[in-house]
Each structure stands twice: as structure tokens, then as C-alpha cells.
C-alpha positions as a Python dict, from the first residue, in 0.01 Angstrom:
ca = {
    (1, 'M'): (0, 0, 0),
    (2, 'A'): (-19, 235, -300),
    (3, 'E'): (-254, 278, -593),
    (4, 'Q'): (-122, 133, -915),
    (5, 'E'): (-8, 381, -1175),
    (6, 'H'): (53, 129, -1452),
    (7, 'S'): (-122, 160, -1785),
    (8, 'L'): (-230, -201, -1744),
    (9, 'P'): (-333, -266, -1383),
    (10, 'Y'): (-288, -621, -1258),
    (11, 'S'): (-387, -859, -979),
    (12, 'G'): (-149, -1118, -847),
    (13, 'K'): (224, -1148, -798),
    (14, 'S'): (479, -968, -1010),
    (15, 'G'): (837, -996, -897),
    (16, 'N'): (856, -872, -541),
    (17, 'R'): (522, -690, -571),
    (18, 'V'): (162, -803, -518),
    (19, 'G'): (-126, -639, -702),
    (20, 'Y'): (-488, -652, -595),
    (21, 'R'): (-818, -480, -658),
    (22, 'R'): (-1026, -299, -401),
    (23, 'G'): (-1350, -156, -533),
    (24, 'K'): (-1278, 1, -870),
    (25, 'K'): (-915, 77, -797),
    (26, 'Y'): (-600, -133, -818),
    (27, 'F'): (-334, -128, -550),
    (28, 'E'): (1, -293, -499),
    (29, 'R'): (235, -365, -213),
    (30, 'K'): (561, -541, -149),
    (31, 'K'): (548, -917, -120),
    (32, 'P'): (617, -1015, 243),
    (33, 'K'): (943, -1187, 309),
    (34, 'S'): (913, -1557, 369),
    (35, 'Y'): (993, -1663, 723),
    (36, 'Q'): (1210, -1964, 785),
    (37, 'P'): (1208, -2068, 1153),
    (38, 'P'): (1552, -2137, 1301),
    (39, 'A'): (1660, -2499, 1290),
    (40, 'E'): (1647, -2526, 1670),
    (41, 'S'): (1288, -2402, 1672),
    (42, 'L'): (1190, -2664, 1416),
    (43, 'K'): (1354, -2936, 1623),
    (44, 'S'): (1174, -2825, 1939),
    (45, 'A'): (841, -2803, 1756),
    (46, 'N'): (884, -3156, 1623),
    (47, 'E'): (952, -3297, 1968),
    (48, 'F'): (660, -3102, 2111),
    (49, 'G'): (437, -3288, 1866),
    (50, 'V'): (589, -3623, 1964),
    (51, 'A'): (527, -3549, 2334),
    (52, 'S'): (168, -3446, 2265),
    (53, 'K'): (95, -3768, 2074),
    (54, 'A'): (253, -3973, 2352),
    (55, 'S'): (25, -3801, 2603),
    (56, 'V'): (-283, -3891, 2400),
    (57, 'L'): (-167, -4252, 2369),
    (58, 'L'): (-114, -4299, 2743),
    (59, 'R'): (-450, -4140, 2823),
    (60, 'N'): (-620, -4376, 2580),
    (61, 'A'): (-437, -4675, 2728),
    (62, 'F'): (-575, -4600, 3075),
    (63, 'K'): (-906, -4442, 2975),
    (64, 'D'): (-1111, -4710, 3152),
    (65, 'V'): (-952, -4641, 3492),
    (66, 'L'): (-930, -4262, 3483),
    (67, 'L'): (-1154, -4112, 3750),
    (68, 'S'): (-1316, -3773, 3686),
    (69, 'P'): (-1066, -3565, 3889),
    (70, 'F'): (-778, -3713, 3688),
    (71, 'K'): (-883, -3545, 3365),
    (72, 'S'): (-821, -3184, 3469),
    (73, 'D'): (-542, -3044, 3252),
    (74, 'L'): (-418, -3401, 3209),
    (75, 'H'): (-307, -3368, 2848),
    (76, 'N'): (-86, -3066, 2913),
    (77, 'R'): (69, -3214, 3226),
    (78, 'L'): (145, -3545, 3055),
    (79, 'S'): (282, -3369, 2747),
    (80, 'K'): (519, -3173, 2968),
    (81, 'R'): (642, -3493, 3132),
    (82, 'F'): (694, -3665, 2796),
    (83, 'G'): (883, -3356, 2678),
    (84, 'E'): (1123, -3411, 2968),
    (85, 'I'): (1164, -3774, 2862),
    (86, 'L'): (1251, -3669, 2507),
    (87, 'R'): (1503, -3413, 2630),
    (88, 'S'): (1673, -3683, 2835),
    (89, 'G'): (1760, -3863, 2511),
    (90, 'P'): (2079, -3814, 2304),
    (91, 'V'): (2144, -3447, 2223),
    (92, 'V'): (2281, -3540, 1880),
    (93, 'K'): (1935, -3672, 1786),
    (94, 'K'): (1750, -3355, 1889),
    (95, 'G'): (1452, -3300, 1663),
    (96, 'K'): (1432, -3670, 1582),
    (97, 'R'): (1425, -3814, 1934),
    (98, 'K'): (1150, -4061, 2016),
    (99, 'V'): (1000, -4156, 2351),
    (100, 'F'): (1203, -4478, 2352),
    (101, 'D'): (1524, -4270, 2336),
    (102, 'G'): (1456, -4114, 2675),
    (103, 'D'): (1456, -4218, 3039),
    (104, 'P'): (1124, -4385, 3132),
    (105, 'D'): (1192, -4324, 3500),
    (106, 'I'): (1092, -3960, 3445),
    (107, 'L'): (732, -4077, 3403),
    (108, 'K'): (738, -4267, 3731),
    (109, 'G'): (554, -4092, 4012),
    (110, 'F'): (327, -3889, 3783),
    (111, 'E'): (14, -3784, 3973),
    (112, 'F'): (-314, -3802, 3781),
    (113, 'N'): (-503, -3583, 4027),
    (114, 'K'): (-318, -3252, 4046),
    (115, 'D'): (-517, -3153, 4355),
    (116, 'R'): (-462, -3469, 4563),
    (117, 'H'): (-149, -3680, 4553),
    (118, 'F'): (-145, -4052, 4618),
    (119, 'D'): (70, -4001, 4929),
    (120, 'G'): (-206, -3791, 5079),
    (121, 'L'): (-444, -4086, 5096),
    (122, 'T'): (-230, -4392, 5154),
    (123, 'L'): (122, -4498, 5247),
    (124, 'V'): (88, -4827, 5057),
    (125, 'R'): (371, -4880, 4805),
    (126, 'L'): (415, -5138, 4532),
    (127, 'D'): (739, -5333, 4504),
    (128, 'V'): (817, -5422, 4142),
    (129, 'V'): (1085, -5676, 4046),
    (130, 'I'): (1187, -5861, 3731),
    (131, 'H'): (1206, -6237, 3768),
    (132, 'D'): (1307, -6437, 3459),
    (133, 'D'): (1037, -6374, 3197),
    (134, 'E'): (793, -6208, 3436),
    (135, 'V'): (744, -5882, 3618),
    (136, 'W'): (623, -5934, 3974),
    (137, 'I'): (426, -5667, 4155),
    (138, 'H'): (419, -5711, 4531),
    (139, 'L'): (158, -5533, 4741),
    (140, 'P'): (264, -5548, 5108),
    (141, 'P'): (28, -5618, 5399),
    (142, 'F'): (-137, -5307, 5539),
    (143, 'K'): (-395, -5198, 5792),
    (144, 'W'): (-657, -4933, 5737),
    (145, 'D'): (-584, -4738, 6057),
    (146, 'L'): (-208, -4720, 5998),
    (147, 'T'): (-180, -4650, 5627),
    (148, 'I'): (-505, -4495, 5505),
    (149, 'S'): (-621, -4133, 5531),
    (150, 'A'): (-992, -4171, 5461),
    (151, 'P'): (-1282, -3926, 5482),
    (152, 'P'): (-1506, -3979, 5789),
    (153, 'Q'): (-1800, -4111, 5586),
    (154, 'A'): (-1592, -4374, 5403),
    (155, 'E'): (-1695, -4732, 5470),
    (156, 'R'): (-1471, -4910, 5224),
    (157, 'L'): (-1138, -4860, 5048),
    (158, 'R'): (-1105, -4935, 4678),
    (159, 'L'): (-746, -4987, 4558),
    (160, 'E'): (-677, -5080, 4195),
    (161, 'V'): (-363, -5173, 4004),
    (162, 'S'): (-360, -5153, 3624),
    (163, 'Y'): (-83, -5191, 3371),
    (164, 'S'): (-37, -5126, 3003),
    (165, 'W'): (219, -5233, 2745),
    (166, 'I'): (258, -4924, 2525),
    (167, 'D'): (440, -4910, 2192),
    (168, 'F'): (508, -4544, 2113),
    (169, 'S'): (636, -4633, 1766),
    (170, 'D'): (305, -4755, 1624),
    (171, 'A'): (64, -4615, 1889),
    (172, 'S'): (-51, -4957, 2007),
    (173, 'Y'): (-118, -5068, 2363),
    (174, 'F'): (-247, -5362, 2565),
    (175, 'T'): (-402, -5275, 2900),
    (176, 'S'): (-508, -5506, 3183),
    (177, 'K'): (-659, -5440, 3523),
    (178, 'A'): (-620, -5656, 3832),
    (179, 'P'): (-929, -5728, 4040),
    (180, 'P'): (-981, -5430, 4273),
    (181, 'I'): (-895, -5469, 4639),
    (182, 'F'): (-1188, -5379, 4864),
    (183, 'L'): (-1117, -5325, 5231),
    (184, 'N'): (-1368, -5228, 5498),
    (185, 'R'): (-1276, -5022, 5802),
    (186, 'A'): (-1095, -5212, 6078),
    (187, 'E'): (-989, -5477, 5827),
    (188, 'S'): (-637, -5570, 5717),
    (189, 'F'): (-491, -5675, 5383),
    (190, 'N'): (-255, -5972, 5407),
    (191, 'G'): (-49, -5878, 5102),
    (192, 'G'): (-51, -6009, 4748),
    (193, 'K'): (153, -6062, 4433),
    (194, 'L'): (72, -5995, 4071),
    (195, 'K'): (261, -6164, 3786),
    (196, 'I'): (292, -6010, 3440),
    (197, 'V'): (442, -6209, 3154),
    (198, 'I'): (701, -6001, 2966),
    (199, 'R'): (625, -5947, 2597),
    (200, 'Q'): (907, -6101, 2396),
    (201, 'E'): (873, -5911, 2068),
    (202, 'S'): (909, -5543, 1975),
    (203, 'E'): (976, -5246, 2201),
    (204, 'W'): (748, -5142, 2486),
    (205, 'F'): (706, -4933, 2796),
    (206, 'L'): (538, -5128, 3075),
    (207, 'V'): (345, -4863, 3270),
    (208, 'V'): (195, -4961, 3608),
    (209, 'M'): (-75, -4738, 3755),
    (210, 'T'): (-238, -4743, 4099),
    (211, 'T'): (-561, -4568, 4195),
    (212, 'I'): (-736, -4523, 4527),
    (213, 'C'): (-1085, -4404, 4616),
    (214, 'F'): (-1347, -4470, 4882),
    (215, 'D'): (-1703, -4601, 4895),
    (216, 'Y'): (-1984, -4503, 5125),
    (217, 'N'): (-2346, -4604, 5181),
    (218, 'S'): (-2601, -4336, 5098),
    (219, 'S'): (-2912, -4539, 5182),
    (220, 'G'): (-2840, -4777, 4899),
    (221, 'P'): (-2555, -4967, 4732),
    (222, 'L'): (-2201, -4859, 4808),
    (223, 'S'): (-2091, -4586, 4570),
    (224, 'V'): (-1771, -4390, 4514),
    (225, 'I'): (-1723, -4071, 4711),
    (226, 'G'): (-1704, -3820, 4428),
    (227, 'N'): (-1508, -3551, 4611),
    (228, 'K'): (-1181, -3504, 4423),
    (229, 'R'): (-994, -3473, 4753),
    (230, 'Y'): (-1049, -3845, 4811),
    (231, 'Q'): (-948, -3986, 4472),
    (232, 'A'): (-589, -4025, 4361),
    (233, 'G'): (-387, -4206, 4096),
    (234, 'R'): (-18, -4243, 4033),
    (235, 'I'): (218, -4408, 3786),
    (236, 'A'): (391, -4650, 4020),
    (237, 'E'): (647, -4796, 3779),
    (238, 'V'): (770, -4765, 3421),
    (239, 'L'): (999, -5022, 3260),
    (240, 'H'): (1145, -5021, 2908),
    (241, 'F'): (1166, -5355, 2726),
    (242, 'S'): (1301, -5445, 2384),
    (243, 'D'): (1247, -5800, 2255),
    (244, 'G'): (1187, -5924, 2608),
    (245, 'K'): (1497, -5762, 2761),
    (246, 'V'): (1491, -5463, 2993),
    (247, 'V'): (1658, -5152, 2851),
    (248, 'Q'): (1875, -4985, 3112),
    (249, 'H'): (1805, -4615, 3135),
    (250, 'Q'): (1752, -4591, 3507),
    (251, 'K'): (2036, -4520, 3748),
    (252, 'N'): (1912, -4783, 3990),
    (253, 'T'): (1839, -5105, 3807),
    (254, 'L'): (1592, -5357, 3935),
    (255, 'E'): (1733, -5679, 4073),
    (256, 'S'): (1574, -6017, 4030),
    (257, 'K'): (1477, -6195, 4347),
    (258, 'E'): (1593, -6552, 4393),
    (259, 'E'): (1261, -6730, 4405),
    (260, 'P'): (1145, -7052, 4241),
    (261, 'K'): (1048, -7006, 3880),
    (262, 'S'): (677, -7027, 3807),
    (263, 'S'): (515, -7099, 3474),
    (264, 'P'): (391, -6790, 3283),
    (265, 'D'): (23, -6723, 3332),
    (266, 'P'): (-159, -6480, 3100),
    (267, 'D'): (-427, -6413, 3360),
    (268, 'I'): (-389, -6130, 3607),
    (269, 'F'): (-484, -6196, 3968),
    (270, 'W'): (-363, -6142, 4321),
    (271, 'E'): (-185, -6427, 4494),
    (272, 'E'): (-223, -6404, 4870),
    (273, 'L'): (106, -6408, 5058),
}
């Protein structure tokens, strides 16, 4: 910065100089050089934005089933996972890769509660298979004493399965929730099956989420135990469909089971086995 010595002081740009007034005096300085980020930085920044938007979309899709402990640092953790999905896509498309270019299996197993994983509360696992124009979700039989790690005051288990068809191209989604499974202590669940009709148009991720929490009686109606150590949620399965056909990104593809074909049913409910 130096005081202007021109006969006609000026304010504004002049060549590679910038003039300005401070008080009753005029000064000038060199115009700063413009900064052009490297091409690789621009590509990474673009994909960071795509991952962030995908995180927001998935959170919105499951907003009605997110328990309070799930929301801690959720956006950043999901964005990081979606960033990994983008980086699994074709290298030649770096900077222009979309979520659909990557491997959806990377999202599978994501824990919504960073302080308590699903495995820490239950050993129950979903079995997901593709059968004709449906996705079947099997929940195996289980007993409280053998598969559940519950707090002492818990009187009832609450297990929920939700799913959402998410289109990351136009930020649309369709979410459904199966009736929750309530199980009192000393009870057993006989197993069940959930049928989801595959959407036949456009491109989608089918994301299946499971949550578990516990109820107790505090001299009134049963209510959820709010301690974050006893609430967990996990993405149990992610499948990529395009025009009704599964897109093979995963190393281990799902096999259809040879069972009698059933008519598609838009309702979501558990069929007892």
C-alpha cells in the first residue's frame, strides 16, 4: 500500500493497480492475482457437494423413523459414506460421478447411532432376496433370551423395518414402514416375511433400515427407554435398480429363491412363517 502521487488521484482498478480513498488521502496497491484451483480440487469439491446432498436426501427419506440418538453428527457421517460410494465409481468420470455410478453395498451396514451399534443389542439379521418382480425380506424366528441384549428395566422389545426407494437424480423418495414388532420378555417371534414390489420405471436405490429400542412401564403407558445405549439403527440392505432390473455392483449377487410366485401386493405387512 502506498499513497498516490498522481496529479489526478483515482479510485478503482487501473491496469494491475487498485486505487482507493482512506480519509482525505488516496492510496493504491497491486491487484491480487486471481486464484484458479487445480482441476483435481474442483473435481473433488464437486463430488463433495454431491455426497452432501445425498446425505440430506437419505436423512429426509427416513426422518420419521430416526430416533434422537441417531441424529448426532449424522450428516457428516453419511456424507463421508456417500463420498466413498462416489469414489468407487469410474475414475474417468471423476468430478462428474453420481451416486448411481458407485457401489451401493458401501452404504450397507451404516450405523445410525455412533455410540451403540445394532449388533450390541440384537443378533437378529434380515435375509433379503429378489424373487421375480418382488424383493422379499425374511425375518427369522428368534427368542428374547438368546438374541436380545436388553436393559434390566425393559419390558418389551420394539423392532421396526422401514424401506425407501430413493432417486438421487431428482431427489425424490418413497418411504414405507412395516408394522413394528413388539415382543415381551420370555416371548418368541415365529418369523415373518415382507414383500416389496419392485418399481419398474427409472433408477432407484432400495434402502432397507432396521431399528431397535425398548419399552418400559413407568407407572403409566409403556414408553421408549430414552437412553442412547439402548437404541440402535442400521442400514440392513441396499439394492440398485434401473427400470425394474437389479444393477450389479456388488461382488456377491443375490440369488432368487425357487418359491411359488405370488401376486404383487402394494401393502406392506408381515406374513407369519
